[in-house]
Short mmCIF file of C-alpha atoms and ligand atoms in Angstrom, two decimals:
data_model
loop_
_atom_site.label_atom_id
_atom_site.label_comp_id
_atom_site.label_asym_id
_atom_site.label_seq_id
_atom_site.Cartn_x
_atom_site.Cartn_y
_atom_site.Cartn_z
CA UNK A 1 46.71 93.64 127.81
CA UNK A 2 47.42 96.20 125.04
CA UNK A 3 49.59 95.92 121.82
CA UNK A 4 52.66 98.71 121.63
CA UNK A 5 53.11 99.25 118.30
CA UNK A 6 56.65 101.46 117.63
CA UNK A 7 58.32 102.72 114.92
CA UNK A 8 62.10 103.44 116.05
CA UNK A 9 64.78 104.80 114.09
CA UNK A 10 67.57 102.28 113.55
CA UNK A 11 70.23 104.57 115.42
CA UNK A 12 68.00 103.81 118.33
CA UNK A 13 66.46 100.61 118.05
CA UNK A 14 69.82 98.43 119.69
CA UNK A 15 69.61 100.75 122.63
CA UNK A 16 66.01 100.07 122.66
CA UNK A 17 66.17 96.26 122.58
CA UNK A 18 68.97 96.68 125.01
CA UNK A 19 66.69 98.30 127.76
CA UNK A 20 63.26 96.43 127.13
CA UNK A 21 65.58 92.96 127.54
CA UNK A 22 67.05 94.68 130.90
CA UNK A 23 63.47 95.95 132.20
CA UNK A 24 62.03 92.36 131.51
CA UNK A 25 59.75 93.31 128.78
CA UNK A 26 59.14 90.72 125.73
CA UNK A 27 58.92 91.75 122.44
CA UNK A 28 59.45 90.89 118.68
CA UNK A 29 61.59 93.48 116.53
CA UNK A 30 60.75 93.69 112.06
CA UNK A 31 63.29 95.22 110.25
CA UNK A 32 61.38 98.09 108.11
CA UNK A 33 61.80 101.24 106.15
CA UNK A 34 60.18 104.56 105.39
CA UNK A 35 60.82 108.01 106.60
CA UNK A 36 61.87 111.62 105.70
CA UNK A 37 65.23 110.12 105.02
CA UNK A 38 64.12 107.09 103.88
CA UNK A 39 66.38 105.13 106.43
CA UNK A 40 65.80 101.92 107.87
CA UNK A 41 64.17 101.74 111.52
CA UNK A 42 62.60 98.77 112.82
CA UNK A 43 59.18 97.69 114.43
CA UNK A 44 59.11 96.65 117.88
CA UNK A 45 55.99 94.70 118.68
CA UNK A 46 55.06 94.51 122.46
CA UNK A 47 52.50 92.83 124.79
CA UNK A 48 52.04 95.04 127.63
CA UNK A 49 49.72 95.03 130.59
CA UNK A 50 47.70 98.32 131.51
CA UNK A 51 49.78 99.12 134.93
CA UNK A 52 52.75 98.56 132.79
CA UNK A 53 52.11 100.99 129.28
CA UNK A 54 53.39 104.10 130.96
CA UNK A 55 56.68 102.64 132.27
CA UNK A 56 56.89 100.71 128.62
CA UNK A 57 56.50 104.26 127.01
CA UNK A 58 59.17 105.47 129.30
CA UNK A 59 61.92 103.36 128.47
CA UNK A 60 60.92 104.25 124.50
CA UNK A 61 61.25 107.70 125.58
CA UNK A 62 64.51 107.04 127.30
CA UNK A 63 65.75 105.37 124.27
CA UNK A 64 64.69 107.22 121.77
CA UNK A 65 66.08 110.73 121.37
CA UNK A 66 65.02 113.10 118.36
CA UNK A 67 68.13 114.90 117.72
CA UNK A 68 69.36 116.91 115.09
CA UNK A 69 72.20 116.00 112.48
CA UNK A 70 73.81 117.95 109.64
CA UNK A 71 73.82 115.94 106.28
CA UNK A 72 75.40 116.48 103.24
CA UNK A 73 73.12 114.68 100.69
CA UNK A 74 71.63 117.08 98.03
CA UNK A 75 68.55 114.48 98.43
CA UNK A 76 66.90 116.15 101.34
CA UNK A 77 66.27 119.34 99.75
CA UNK A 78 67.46 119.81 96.36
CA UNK A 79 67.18 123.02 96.05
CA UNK A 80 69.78 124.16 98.19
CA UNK A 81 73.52 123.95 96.79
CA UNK A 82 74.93 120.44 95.98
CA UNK A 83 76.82 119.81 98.61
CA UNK A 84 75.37 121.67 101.26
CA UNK A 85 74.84 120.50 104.90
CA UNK A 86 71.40 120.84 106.23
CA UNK A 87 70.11 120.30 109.75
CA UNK A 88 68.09 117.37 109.82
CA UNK A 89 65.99 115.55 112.92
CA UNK A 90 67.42 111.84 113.61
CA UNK A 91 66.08 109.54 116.03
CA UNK A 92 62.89 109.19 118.10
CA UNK A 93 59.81 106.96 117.77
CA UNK A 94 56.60 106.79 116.97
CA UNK A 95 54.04 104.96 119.18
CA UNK A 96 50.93 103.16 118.86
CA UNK A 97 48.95 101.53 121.66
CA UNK A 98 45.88 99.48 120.22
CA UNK A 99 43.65 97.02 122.10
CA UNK A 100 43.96 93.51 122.32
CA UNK A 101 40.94 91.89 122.26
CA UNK A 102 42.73 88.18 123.71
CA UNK A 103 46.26 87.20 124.36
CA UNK A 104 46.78 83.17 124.03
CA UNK A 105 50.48 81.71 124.23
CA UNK A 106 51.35 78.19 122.99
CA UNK B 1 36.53 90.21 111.00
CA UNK B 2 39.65 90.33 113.61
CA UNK B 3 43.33 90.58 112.94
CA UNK B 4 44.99 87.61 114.36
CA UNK B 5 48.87 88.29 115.01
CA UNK B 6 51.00 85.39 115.95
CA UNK B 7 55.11 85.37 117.08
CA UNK B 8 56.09 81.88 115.82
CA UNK B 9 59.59 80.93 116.66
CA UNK B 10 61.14 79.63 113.22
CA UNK B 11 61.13 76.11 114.08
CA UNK B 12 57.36 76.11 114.17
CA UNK B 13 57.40 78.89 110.75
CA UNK B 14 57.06 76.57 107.70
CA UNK B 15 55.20 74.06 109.31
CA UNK B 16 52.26 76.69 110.34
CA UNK B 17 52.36 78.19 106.93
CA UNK B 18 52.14 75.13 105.39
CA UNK B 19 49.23 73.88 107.43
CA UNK B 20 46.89 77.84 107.17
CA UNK B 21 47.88 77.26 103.05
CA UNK B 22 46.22 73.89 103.75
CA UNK B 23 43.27 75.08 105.61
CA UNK B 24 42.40 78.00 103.58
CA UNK B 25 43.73 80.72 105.77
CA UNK B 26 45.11 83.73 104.32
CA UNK B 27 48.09 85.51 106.04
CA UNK B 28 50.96 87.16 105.38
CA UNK B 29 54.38 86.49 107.91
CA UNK B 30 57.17 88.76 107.55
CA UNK B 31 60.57 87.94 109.39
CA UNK B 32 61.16 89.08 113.12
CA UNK B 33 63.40 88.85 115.51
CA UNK B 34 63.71 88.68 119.67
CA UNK B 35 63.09 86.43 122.62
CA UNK B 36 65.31 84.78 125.09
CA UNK B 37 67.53 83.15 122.41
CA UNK B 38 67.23 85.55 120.31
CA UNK B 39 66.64 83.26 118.03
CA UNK B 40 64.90 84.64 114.61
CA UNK B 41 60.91 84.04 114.66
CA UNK B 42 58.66 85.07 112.05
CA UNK B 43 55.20 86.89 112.73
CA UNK B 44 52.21 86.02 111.18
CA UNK B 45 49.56 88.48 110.29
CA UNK B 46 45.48 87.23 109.57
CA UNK B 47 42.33 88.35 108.99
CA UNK B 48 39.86 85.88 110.33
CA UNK B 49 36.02 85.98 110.54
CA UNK B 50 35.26 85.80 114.25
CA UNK B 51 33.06 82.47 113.72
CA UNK B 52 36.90 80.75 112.49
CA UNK B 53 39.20 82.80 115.17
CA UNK B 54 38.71 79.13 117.61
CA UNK B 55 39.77 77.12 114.56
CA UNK B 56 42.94 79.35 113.16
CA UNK B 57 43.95 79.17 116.81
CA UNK B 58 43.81 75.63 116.82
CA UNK B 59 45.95 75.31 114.15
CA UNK B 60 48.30 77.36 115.56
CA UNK B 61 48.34 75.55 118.59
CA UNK B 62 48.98 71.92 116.71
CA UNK B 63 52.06 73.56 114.50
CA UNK B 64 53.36 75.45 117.17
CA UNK B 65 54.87 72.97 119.58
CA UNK B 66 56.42 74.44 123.05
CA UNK B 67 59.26 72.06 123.92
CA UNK B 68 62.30 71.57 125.58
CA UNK B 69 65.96 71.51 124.21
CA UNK B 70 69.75 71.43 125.26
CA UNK B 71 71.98 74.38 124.24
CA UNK B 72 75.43 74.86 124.84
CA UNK B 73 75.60 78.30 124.49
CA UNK B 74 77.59 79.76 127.19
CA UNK B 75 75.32 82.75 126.33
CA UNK B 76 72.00 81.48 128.12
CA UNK B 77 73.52 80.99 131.79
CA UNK B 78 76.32 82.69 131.56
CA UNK B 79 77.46 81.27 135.71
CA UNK B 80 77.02 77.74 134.56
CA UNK B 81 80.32 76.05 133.36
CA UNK B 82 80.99 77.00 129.48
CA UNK B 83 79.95 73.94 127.31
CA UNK B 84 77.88 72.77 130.51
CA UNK B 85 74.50 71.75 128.08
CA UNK B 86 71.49 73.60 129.41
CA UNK B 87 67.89 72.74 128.80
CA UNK B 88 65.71 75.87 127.39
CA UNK B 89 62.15 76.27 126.10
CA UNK B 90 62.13 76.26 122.45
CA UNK B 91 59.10 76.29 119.90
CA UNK B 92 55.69 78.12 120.80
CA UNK B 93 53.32 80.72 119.62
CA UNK B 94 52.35 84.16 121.14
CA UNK B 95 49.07 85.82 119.56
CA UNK B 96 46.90 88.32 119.74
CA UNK B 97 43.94 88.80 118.51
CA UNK B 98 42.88 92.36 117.53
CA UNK B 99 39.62 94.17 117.35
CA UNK B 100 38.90 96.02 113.25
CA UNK B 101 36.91 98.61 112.79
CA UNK B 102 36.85 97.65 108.41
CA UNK B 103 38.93 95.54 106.11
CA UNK B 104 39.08 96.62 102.53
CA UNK B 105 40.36 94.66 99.31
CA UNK B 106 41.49 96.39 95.94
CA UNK C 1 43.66 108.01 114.64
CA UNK C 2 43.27 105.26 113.21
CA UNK C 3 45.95 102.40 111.51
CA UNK C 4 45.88 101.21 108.54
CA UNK C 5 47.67 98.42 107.77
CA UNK C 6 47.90 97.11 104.15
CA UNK C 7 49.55 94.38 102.88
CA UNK C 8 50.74 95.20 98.92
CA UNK C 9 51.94 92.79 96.20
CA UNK C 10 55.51 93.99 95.12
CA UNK C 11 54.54 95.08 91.89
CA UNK C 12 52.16 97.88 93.31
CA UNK C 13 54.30 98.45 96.55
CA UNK C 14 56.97 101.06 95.16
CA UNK C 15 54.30 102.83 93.41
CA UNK C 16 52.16 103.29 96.91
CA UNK C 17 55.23 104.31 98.64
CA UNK C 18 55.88 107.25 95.90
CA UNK C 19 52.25 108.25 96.20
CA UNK C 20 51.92 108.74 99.72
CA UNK C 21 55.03 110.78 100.05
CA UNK C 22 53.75 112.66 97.66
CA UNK C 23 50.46 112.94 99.16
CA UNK C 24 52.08 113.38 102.48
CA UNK C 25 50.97 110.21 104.43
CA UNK C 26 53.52 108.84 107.01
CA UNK C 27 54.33 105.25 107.06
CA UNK C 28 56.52 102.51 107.77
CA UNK C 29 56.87 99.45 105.10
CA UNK C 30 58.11 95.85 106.28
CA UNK C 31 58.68 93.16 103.79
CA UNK C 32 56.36 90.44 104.23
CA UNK C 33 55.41 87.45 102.12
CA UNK C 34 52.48 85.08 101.62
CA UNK C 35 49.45 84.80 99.18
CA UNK C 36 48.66 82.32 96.63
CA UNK C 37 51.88 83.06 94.67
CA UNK C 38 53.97 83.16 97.22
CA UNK C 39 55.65 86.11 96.04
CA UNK C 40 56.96 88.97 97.90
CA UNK C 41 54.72 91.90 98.75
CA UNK C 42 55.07 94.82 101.60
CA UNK C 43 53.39 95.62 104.63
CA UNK C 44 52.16 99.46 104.81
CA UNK C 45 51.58 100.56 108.29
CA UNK C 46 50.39 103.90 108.54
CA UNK C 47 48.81 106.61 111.01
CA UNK C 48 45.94 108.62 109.68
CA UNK C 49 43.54 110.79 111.93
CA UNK C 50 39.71 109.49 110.99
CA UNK C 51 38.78 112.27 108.46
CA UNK C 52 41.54 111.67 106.49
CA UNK C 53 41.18 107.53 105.90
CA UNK C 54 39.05 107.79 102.75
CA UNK C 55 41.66 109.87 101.26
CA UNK C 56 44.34 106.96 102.47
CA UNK C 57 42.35 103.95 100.86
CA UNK C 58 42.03 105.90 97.93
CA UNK C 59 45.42 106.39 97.35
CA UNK C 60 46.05 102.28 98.01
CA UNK C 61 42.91 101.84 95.98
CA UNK C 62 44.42 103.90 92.71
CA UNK C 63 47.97 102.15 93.10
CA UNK C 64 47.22 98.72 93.91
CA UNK C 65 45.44 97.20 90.97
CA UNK C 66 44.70 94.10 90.66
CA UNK C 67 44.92 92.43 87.49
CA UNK C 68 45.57 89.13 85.25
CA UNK C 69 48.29 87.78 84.39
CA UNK C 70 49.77 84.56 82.63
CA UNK C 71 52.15 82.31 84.14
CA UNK C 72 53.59 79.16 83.10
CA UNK C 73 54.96 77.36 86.48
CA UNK C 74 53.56 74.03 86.72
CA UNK C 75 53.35 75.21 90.80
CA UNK C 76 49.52 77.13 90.45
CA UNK C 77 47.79 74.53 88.96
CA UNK C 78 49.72 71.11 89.23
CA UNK C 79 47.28 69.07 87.35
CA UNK C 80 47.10 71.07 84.23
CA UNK C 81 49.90 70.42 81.86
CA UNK C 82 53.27 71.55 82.77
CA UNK C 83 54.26 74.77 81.21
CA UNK C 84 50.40 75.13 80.32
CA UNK C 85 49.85 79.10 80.82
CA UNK C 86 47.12 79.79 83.41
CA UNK C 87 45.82 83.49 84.53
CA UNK C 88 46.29 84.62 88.10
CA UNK C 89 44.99 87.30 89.69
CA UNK C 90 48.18 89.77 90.50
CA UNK C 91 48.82 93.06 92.35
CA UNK C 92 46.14 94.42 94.48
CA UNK C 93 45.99 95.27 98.55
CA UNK C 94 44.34 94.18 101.53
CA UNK C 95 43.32 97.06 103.67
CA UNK C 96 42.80 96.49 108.12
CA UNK C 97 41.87 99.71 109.67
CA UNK C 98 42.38 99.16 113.15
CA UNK C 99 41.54 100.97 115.98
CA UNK C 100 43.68 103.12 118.37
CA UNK C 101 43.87 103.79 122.08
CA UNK C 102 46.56 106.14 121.85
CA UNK C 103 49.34 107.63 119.58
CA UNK C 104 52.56 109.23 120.84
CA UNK C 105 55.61 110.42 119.08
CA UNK C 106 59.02 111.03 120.94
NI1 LIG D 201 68.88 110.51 126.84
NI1 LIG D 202 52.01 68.05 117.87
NI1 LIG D 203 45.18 102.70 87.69
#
């Protein structure tokens, strides 16, 4: 047993929950924030067996696409002119796998 | 010192905190979401001293209470007959305890 | 890599989150409660290779003081008069670094 720990954009994250409930995988979502543009994204929480990480990574891969958008928000870089669009990255995830020492359920 | 992390359904929430407050556990929960109801669930994060993991378990195990319950929710089964009451699993803890390398308080 | 996950009283959390953008940490932040209190605070979750973690704690370390402070709620110490000021301990962080099998972004 191992603990997948991911970070996933909140343009993402239904899809995401979407999937892991259709591939049978159980997991606990936390609304949370932080990020180049400080949007939300959420925290999916996941107990996954060994023989099962890779395919568990797969369907975050599958789900999770970092792709670019323009924005208008003179937030992102100030410098530039008010008003300005500038290509951003949106999307994607960011992983962690840590190990579980026991697993009990009641 | 390991990191106890616990998915308590929020039927069994206030009655764990209440009883960890009780017993001198510190924790902090922050609000989740997921399972087969979907139902919202809160997790529970703790730093217990490997001699007390045994003991913060078992007071996991007495608030959380896996039980049964009827639903109407055409949303569980969708084939059975709308309004037909079905009984689900409700209640219940899922935990895992995690190995730390140092724990640090400013 | 390593994680480091902190949980931050409110009153220190905005302050972290400001420093490590500015120091160029990545993180996520989930709103947690829990603690004597029971006031809000945040949960930091962050990713930082091994020879940068002193650098990490000592950013939570200089933003996260805690400190007294006087309250008058008859909740903190029920048998002393009500509306009797007593001094609590506020602010401050507690710091897990926890180990990591394997970090992947997508
Ligand atoms: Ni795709
Ligand atoms: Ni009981
Ligand atoms: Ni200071």
């Amino acid at each position: 047993m191992k603990m997948i720990l991911a970070i996933v954009q909140d343009k993402d994250s239904q899809q995401l929950q979407t999937k892991l409930v259709k591939d049978g995988f159980r997991f606990t979502r936390l609304p949370s924030t932080g990020g180049f543009l400080k949007s939300g994204n959420s925290t999916f929480i996941m107990g996954v067996e060994e023989e099962k990480i890779d395919d568990a990574l797969n369907v975050i891969k599958q789900a999770c696409h970092t792709r670019s958008q323009y924005v208008t928000s003179s937030f992102v870089l100030p410098e530039s002119g008010i008003g300005d669009p500038v290509e951003v990255q949106v999307g994607g995830a960011t992983c962690f796998i840590l190990p579980v020492d026991k697993f009990v359920r009641f």
